[in-house]
GROMACS .gro file of C-alpha atoms in nm:
model
  300
    1UNK     CA    1   0.000   0.000   0.000
    2UNK     CA    2   0.135   0.342  -0.098
    3UNK     CA    3   0.177   0.585   0.189
    4UNK     CA    4   0.036   0.928   0.109
    5UNK     CA    5   0.247   1.221   0.226
    6UNK     CA    6   0.103   1.546   0.366
    7UNK     CA    7   0.257   1.723   0.068
    8UNK     CA    8   0.002   1.557  -0.164
    9UNK     CA    9  -0.234   1.849  -0.103
   10UNK     CA   10   0.026   2.103  -0.218
   11UNK     CA   11   0.194   2.383  -0.028
   12UNK     CA   12   0.130   2.740   0.084
   13UNK     CA   13   0.357   3.024   0.189
   14UNK     CA   14   0.309   3.148   0.544
   15UNK     CA   15   0.513   3.461   0.501
   16UNK     CA   16   0.860   3.331   0.414
   17UNK     CA   17   0.788   2.978   0.539
   18UNK     CA   18   0.655   2.704   0.310
   19UNK     CA   19   0.412   2.455   0.466
   20UNK     CA   20   0.223   2.156   0.338
   21UNK     CA   21  -0.147   2.240   0.331
   22UNK     CA   22  -0.230   1.932   0.543
   23UNK     CA   23  -0.100   2.004   0.893
   24UNK     CA   24  -0.166   1.893   1.249
   25UNK     CA   25  -0.354   2.044   1.544
   26UNK     CA   26  -0.210   1.963   1.887
   27UNK     CA   27  -0.518   2.024   2.103
   28UNK     CA   28  -0.645   1.666   2.077
   29UNK     CA   29  -0.325   1.530   2.226
   30UNK     CA   30  -0.459   1.622   2.569
   31UNK     CA   31  -0.727   1.355   2.599
   32UNK     CA   32  -0.894   1.063   2.426
   33UNK     CA   33  -1.229   1.102   2.252
   34UNK     CA   34  -1.411   0.989   2.567
   35UNK     CA   35  -1.237   1.256   2.776
   36UNK     CA   36  -1.001   1.021   2.958
   37UNK     CA   37  -0.631   1.116   2.974
   38UNK     CA   38  -0.426   1.050   2.664
   39UNK     CA   39  -0.135   0.810   2.665
   40UNK     CA   40   0.185   1.013   2.681
   41UNK     CA   41   0.402   0.770   2.484
   42UNK     CA   42   0.137   0.739   2.215
   43UNK     CA   43   0.097   1.118   2.188
   44UNK     CA   44   0.471   1.156   2.139
   45UNK     CA   45   0.470   0.876   1.883
   46UNK     CA   46   0.184   1.045   1.692
   47UNK     CA   47   0.379   1.372   1.671
   48UNK     CA   48   0.688   1.193   1.546
   49UNK     CA   49   0.485   0.995   1.292
   50UNK     CA   50   0.321   1.316   1.169
   51UNK     CA   51   0.664   1.452   1.080
   52UNK     CA   52   0.753   1.124   0.906
   53UNK     CA   53   0.434   1.161   0.700
   54UNK     CA   54   0.536   1.505   0.580
   55UNK     CA   55   0.350   1.730   0.823
   56UNK     CA   56   0.551   2.050   0.866
   57UNK     CA   57   0.285   2.279   1.014
   58UNK     CA   58   0.172   2.221   1.373
   59UNK     CA   59  -0.084   2.436   1.553
   60UNK     CA   60  -0.061   2.464   1.930
   61UNK     CA   61  -0.102   2.700   2.228
   62UNK     CA   62   0.034   2.733   2.581
   63UNK     CA   63  -0.323   2.703   2.710
   64UNK     CA   64  -0.355   2.355   2.558
   65UNK     CA   65  -0.300   2.160   2.876
   66UNK     CA   66  -0.486   1.921   3.105
   67UNK     CA   67  -0.415   1.791   3.453
   68UNK     CA   68  -0.159   1.552   3.304
   69UNK     CA   69  -0.059   1.681   2.961
   70UNK     CA   70   0.077   1.997   2.797
   71UNK     CA   71   0.071   2.017   2.418
   72UNK     CA   72   0.379   2.237   2.401
   73UNK     CA   73   0.575   2.007   2.630
   74UNK     CA   74   0.479   1.704   2.421
   75UNK     CA   75   0.585   1.882   2.102
   76UNK     CA   76   0.917   1.984   2.256
   77UNK     CA   77   0.985   1.634   2.388
   78UNK     CA   78   0.883   1.459   2.066
   79UNK     CA   79   1.038   1.684   1.805
   80UNK     CA   80   1.324   1.896   1.941
   81UNK     CA   81   1.568   1.964   1.788
   82UNK     CA   82   1.308   2.069   1.534
   83UNK     CA   83   1.332   1.997   1.160
   84UNK     CA   84   1.436   2.305   0.965
   85UNK     CA   85   1.113   2.310   0.765
   86UNK     CA   86   0.878   2.275   1.064
   87UNK     CA   87   0.651   2.573   1.129
   88UNK     CA   88   0.490   2.587   1.473
   89UNK     CA   89   0.192   2.819   1.495
   90UNK     CA   90   0.058   2.923   1.834
   91UNK     CA   91  -0.203   3.164   1.963
   92UNK     CA   92  -0.233   3.422   2.237
   93UNK     CA   93  -0.516   3.626   2.382
   94UNK     CA   94  -0.681   3.357   2.591
   95UNK     CA   95  -0.467   3.216   2.869
   96UNK     CA   96  -0.495   2.992   3.173
   97UNK     CA   97  -0.336   3.007   3.515
   98UNK     CA   98  -0.162   2.697   3.658
   99UNK     CA   99  -0.496   2.576   3.797
  100UNK     CA  100  -0.655   2.594   3.455
  101UNK     CA  101  -0.870   2.901   3.516
  102UNK     CA  102  -0.915   3.118   3.208
  103UNK     CA  103  -0.748   3.457   3.189
  104UNK     CA  104  -0.752   3.725   2.924
  105UNK     CA  105  -0.458   3.918   2.780
  106UNK     CA  106  -0.532   4.281   2.703
  107UNK     CA  107  -0.205   4.473   2.745
  108UNK     CA  108   0.130   4.443   2.572
  109UNK     CA  109   0.279   4.304   2.894
  110UNK     CA  110   0.004   4.039   2.912
  111UNK     CA  111   0.065   3.938   2.552
  112UNK     CA  112   0.442   3.944   2.595
  113UNK     CA  113   0.406   3.705   2.887
  114UNK     CA  114   0.201   3.464   2.677
  115UNK     CA  115   0.444   3.485   2.385
  116UNK     CA  116   0.741   3.423   2.616
  117UNK     CA  117   0.558   3.132   2.781
  118UNK     CA  118   0.511   2.964   2.442
  119UNK     CA  119   0.876   3.027   2.355
  120UNK     CA  120   0.991   2.878   2.684
  121UNK     CA  121   0.768   2.570   2.666
  122UNK     CA  122   0.859   2.498   2.305
  123UNK     CA  123   1.231   2.561   2.359
  124UNK     CA  124   1.260   2.824   2.086
  125UNK     CA  125   1.418   3.167   2.057
  126UNK     CA  126   1.120   3.306   1.866
  127UNK     CA  127   0.780   3.192   1.738
  128UNK     CA  128   0.716   3.129   1.368
  129UNK     CA  129   0.351   3.241   1.367
  130UNK     CA  130   0.140   3.388   1.647
  131UNK     CA  131  -0.235   3.427   1.609
  132UNK     CA  132  -0.419   3.685   1.814
  133UNK     CA  133  -0.730   3.496   1.920
  134UNK     CA  134  -1.030   3.696   2.035
  135UNK     CA  135  -1.360   3.608   2.196
  136UNK     CA  136  -1.446   3.344   2.454
  137UNK     CA  137  -1.471   2.980   2.354
  138UNK     CA  138  -1.629   2.941   2.011
  139UNK     CA  139  -1.814   3.272   2.022
  140UNK     CA  140  -1.692   3.504   1.749
  141UNK     CA  141  -1.487   3.789   1.891
  142UNK     CA  142  -1.625   4.142   1.873
  143UNK     CA  143  -1.486   4.490   1.908
  144UNK     CA  144  -1.158   4.643   1.800
  145UNK     CA  145  -0.836   4.443   1.799
  146UNK     CA  146  -0.621   4.748   1.725
  147UNK     CA  147  -0.447   4.782   2.062
  148UNK     CA  148  -0.373   4.411   2.100
  149UNK     CA  149  -0.259   4.361   1.742
  150UNK     CA  150  -0.035   4.666   1.764
  151UNK     CA  151   0.120   4.514   2.076
  152UNK     CA  152   0.196   4.191   1.888
  153UNK     CA  153   0.335   4.390   1.596
  154UNK     CA  154   0.575   4.556   1.840
  155UNK     CA  155   0.682   4.216   1.973
  156UNK     CA  156   0.736   4.111   1.612
  157UNK     CA  157   0.965   4.410   1.563
  158UNK     CA  158   1.158   4.300   1.872
  159UNK     CA  159   1.220   3.961   1.710
  160UNK     CA  160   1.002   3.747   1.935
  161UNK     CA  161   0.756   3.670   1.653
  162UNK     CA  162   0.826   3.601   1.286
  163UNK     CA  163   0.473   3.631   1.142
  164UNK     CA  164   0.130   3.737   1.268
  165UNK     CA  165  -0.220   3.597   1.227
  166UNK     CA  166  -0.565   3.638   1.380
  167UNK     CA  167  -0.823   3.388   1.503
  168UNK     CA  168  -1.197   3.373   1.578
  169UNK     CA  169  -1.254   3.689   1.379
  170UNK     CA  170  -1.470   3.857   1.117
  171UNK     CA  171  -1.377   4.047   0.798
  172UNK     CA  172  -1.370   4.375   0.990
  173UNK     CA  173  -1.094   4.242   1.213
  174UNK     CA  174  -0.883   4.133   0.917
  175UNK     CA  175  -0.913   4.478   0.760
  176UNK     CA  176  -0.820   4.638   1.092
  177UNK     CA  177  -0.517   4.412   1.134
  178UNK     CA  178  -0.392   4.465   0.779
  179UNK     CA  179  -0.380   4.839   0.844
  180UNK     CA  180  -0.129   4.768   1.124
  181UNK     CA  181   0.095   4.485   0.999
  182UNK     CA  182   0.101   4.199   0.746
  183UNK     CA  183  -0.123   3.902   0.829
  184UNK     CA  184  -0.022   3.555   0.710
  185UNK     CA  185  -0.322   3.354   0.832
  186UNK     CA  186  -0.676   3.367   0.966
  187UNK     CA  187  -0.784   3.074   1.184
  188UNK     CA  188  -1.158   3.027   1.238
  189UNK     CA  189  -1.403   2.750   1.313
  190UNK     CA  190  -1.526   2.633   0.973
  191UNK     CA  191  -1.637   2.313   0.807
  192UNK     CA  192  -1.891   2.151   0.584
  193UNK     CA  193  -2.222   2.270   0.730
  194UNK     CA  194  -2.052   2.483   0.999
  195UNK     CA  195  -1.996   2.859   1.000
  196UNK     CA  196  -2.044   2.887   0.626
  197UNK     CA  197  -2.091   3.259   0.670
  198UNK     CA  198  -1.711   3.266   0.661
  199UNK     CA  199  -1.712   3.183   0.288
  200UNK     CA  200  -1.681   3.558   0.227
  201UNK     CA  201  -1.395   3.591   0.476
  202UNK     CA  202  -1.217   3.299   0.308
  203UNK     CA  203  -1.243   3.482  -0.025
  204UNK     CA  204  -1.113   3.801   0.135
  205UNK     CA  205  -0.813   3.603   0.260
  206UNK     CA  206  -0.753   3.465  -0.089
  207UNK     CA  207  -0.767   3.814  -0.237
  208UNK     CA  208  -0.495   3.922   0.007
  209UNK     CA  209  -0.278   3.608  -0.032
  210UNK     CA  210  -0.356   3.506   0.329
  211UNK     CA  211  -0.402   3.149   0.449
  212UNK     CA  212  -0.746   3.055   0.582
  213UNK     CA  213  -0.703   2.783   0.846
  214UNK     CA  214  -1.023   2.613   0.967
  215UNK     CA  215  -1.037   2.436   1.300
  216UNK     CA  216  -1.293   2.168   1.392
  217UNK     CA  217  -1.324   2.089   1.021
  218UNK     CA  218  -1.416   1.724   1.087
  219UNK     CA  219  -1.632   1.724   1.400
  220UNK     CA  220  -1.678   1.890   1.736
  221UNK     CA  221  -1.403   1.902   1.993
  222UNK     CA  222  -1.620   2.080   2.248
  223UNK     CA  223  -1.927   1.889   2.368
  224UNK     CA  224  -2.247   2.069   2.277
  225UNK     CA  225  -2.074   2.336   2.069
  226UNK     CA  226  -2.098   2.149   1.741
  227UNK     CA  227  -2.249   1.824   1.617
  228UNK     CA  228  -2.085   1.556   1.830
  229UNK     CA  229  -2.001   1.356   1.520
  230UNK     CA  230  -2.037   1.397   1.142
  231UNK     CA  231  -2.342   1.168   1.156
  232UNK     CA  232  -2.531   1.443   1.342
  233UNK     CA  233  -2.475   1.692   1.062
  234UNK     CA  234  -2.740   1.750   0.797
  235UNK     CA  235  -2.481   1.680   0.526
  236UNK     CA  236  -2.394   1.337   0.669
  237UNK     CA  237  -2.586   1.130   0.414
  238UNK     CA  238  -2.424   1.300   0.115
  239UNK     CA  239  -2.082   1.284   0.279
  240UNK     CA  240  -2.130   0.911   0.333
  241UNK     CA  241  -2.231   0.858  -0.030
  242UNK     CA  242  -1.928   1.049  -0.159
  243UNK     CA  243  -1.704   0.860   0.082
  244UNK     CA  244  -1.839   0.526  -0.038
  245UNK     CA  245  -1.783   0.620  -0.401
  246UNK     CA  246  -1.414   0.685  -0.329
  247UNK     CA  247  -1.365   0.404  -0.078
  248UNK     CA  248  -1.265   0.642   0.199
  249UNK     CA  249  -1.403   0.761   0.532
  250UNK     CA  250  -1.645   1.047   0.592
  251UNK     CA  251  -1.375   1.232   0.786
  252UNK     CA  252  -1.145   1.212   0.485
  253UNK     CA  253  -1.415   1.356   0.261
  254UNK     CA  254  -1.465   1.647   0.500
  255UNK     CA  255  -1.093   1.719   0.505
  256UNK     CA  256  -1.068   1.690   0.128
  257UNK     CA  257  -1.365   1.926   0.090
  258UNK     CA  258  -1.183   2.175   0.312
  259UNK     CA  259  -0.867   2.154   0.104
  260UNK     CA  260  -1.066   2.186  -0.220
  261UNK     CA  261  -1.207   2.522  -0.107
  262UNK     CA  262  -0.901   2.704  -0.235
  263UNK     CA  263  -0.521   2.689  -0.258
  264UNK     CA  264  -0.492   2.922   0.042
  265UNK     CA  265  -0.700   2.694   0.267
  266UNK     CA  266  -0.499   2.483   0.512
  267UNK     CA  267  -0.621   2.193   0.727
  268UNK     CA  268  -0.501   2.117   1.080
  269UNK     CA  269  -0.685   1.803   1.195
  270UNK     CA  270  -0.572   1.677   1.531
  271UNK     CA  271  -0.570   1.334   1.689
  272UNK     CA  272  -0.386   1.124   1.944
  273UNK     CA  273  -0.465   0.805   1.754
  274UNK     CA  274  -0.197   0.674   1.512
  275UNK     CA  275  -0.454   0.517   1.278
  276UNK     CA  276  -0.656   0.837   1.262
  277UNK     CA  277  -0.337   1.033   1.191
  278UNK     CA  278  -0.259   0.818   0.888
  279UNK     CA  279  -0.618   0.851   0.770
  280UNK     CA  280  -0.613   1.229   0.808
  281UNK     CA  281  -0.285   1.265   0.620
  282UNK     CA  282  -0.411   1.036   0.344
  283UNK     CA  283  -0.694   1.286   0.284
  284UNK     CA  284  -0.427   1.512   0.131
  285UNK     CA  285  -0.429   1.284  -0.170
  286UNK     CA  286  -0.806   1.254  -0.209
  287UNK     CA  287  -0.929   1.427  -0.524
  288UNK     CA  288  -1.298   1.514  -0.524
  289UNK     CA  289  -1.472   1.564  -0.857
  290UNK     CA  290  -1.664   1.876  -0.954
  291UNK     CA  291  -1.981   1.671  -0.911
  292UNK     CA  292  -1.870   1.568  -0.561
  293UNK     CA  293  -1.808   1.929  -0.466
  294UNK     CA  294  -2.145   2.042  -0.603
  295UNK     CA  295  -2.329   1.772  -0.408
  296UNK     CA  296  -2.141   1.853  -0.089
  297UNK     CA  297  -2.190   2.227  -0.125
  298UNK     CA  298  -2.563   2.177  -0.173
  299UNK     CA  299  -2.584   1.948   0.130
  300UNK     CA  300  -2.370   2.170   0.352
   0.00000   0.00000   0.00000
């Protein structure tokens, strides 16, 4: 059986860094699907296998931790010294104290602390990409980001950050950010049948040569926030039919649909399961037909 590499979906330029469009999200390393603690050795093995399969874009955050696991620590342990082509993207804005209570970052000092925490945990001297994430949970952020994004732009000038992005935002935030500094990516919740109002934002990103990076593209990671599985989505029947026609899984169809939305669209599916990792990466090589896309668009 031929092993499909993450590069099968093509590449995109995040500023001056080239990444394969099929990447990896580290949040799901914290726990198993049923909420029980993940296996540390397996999580490390999954990260190492992801690199073997061509993944060179990993999304993480210092606030991705549980009582037993920290995503940044796992990444550092599994992958340092890091491959030269690996791009680690993190996010600031939300934060958590050592007990896990949520905190916000509003000032430059707050944001500097979060940036430095990510640098320290990952064992780096600077961060490749930092997204300013706004809003609480999955609620879309509102209000101006000017002060916070200016603070990150200053940290970029100091050399702590290579490139900037924004997350959980609307078109107005992207326009506001672009007036301050270059933006290399926008990371929002988006998927087949979910938050399709962001189709316009995705096009705005394409017009400005900016990556659009959906999270939760396959299914919910937060109970009650999204359909708990693809089967609960109204598009599930059509997804299943398309999957059967290609001899693949529904999750692979959803990932392939995401990647087919445009050359600037990246995917960052996460998992702590080695089999699911291989399946997700294999979606990079799945080619949907125009008819498939039309059926899925209509269903979604």
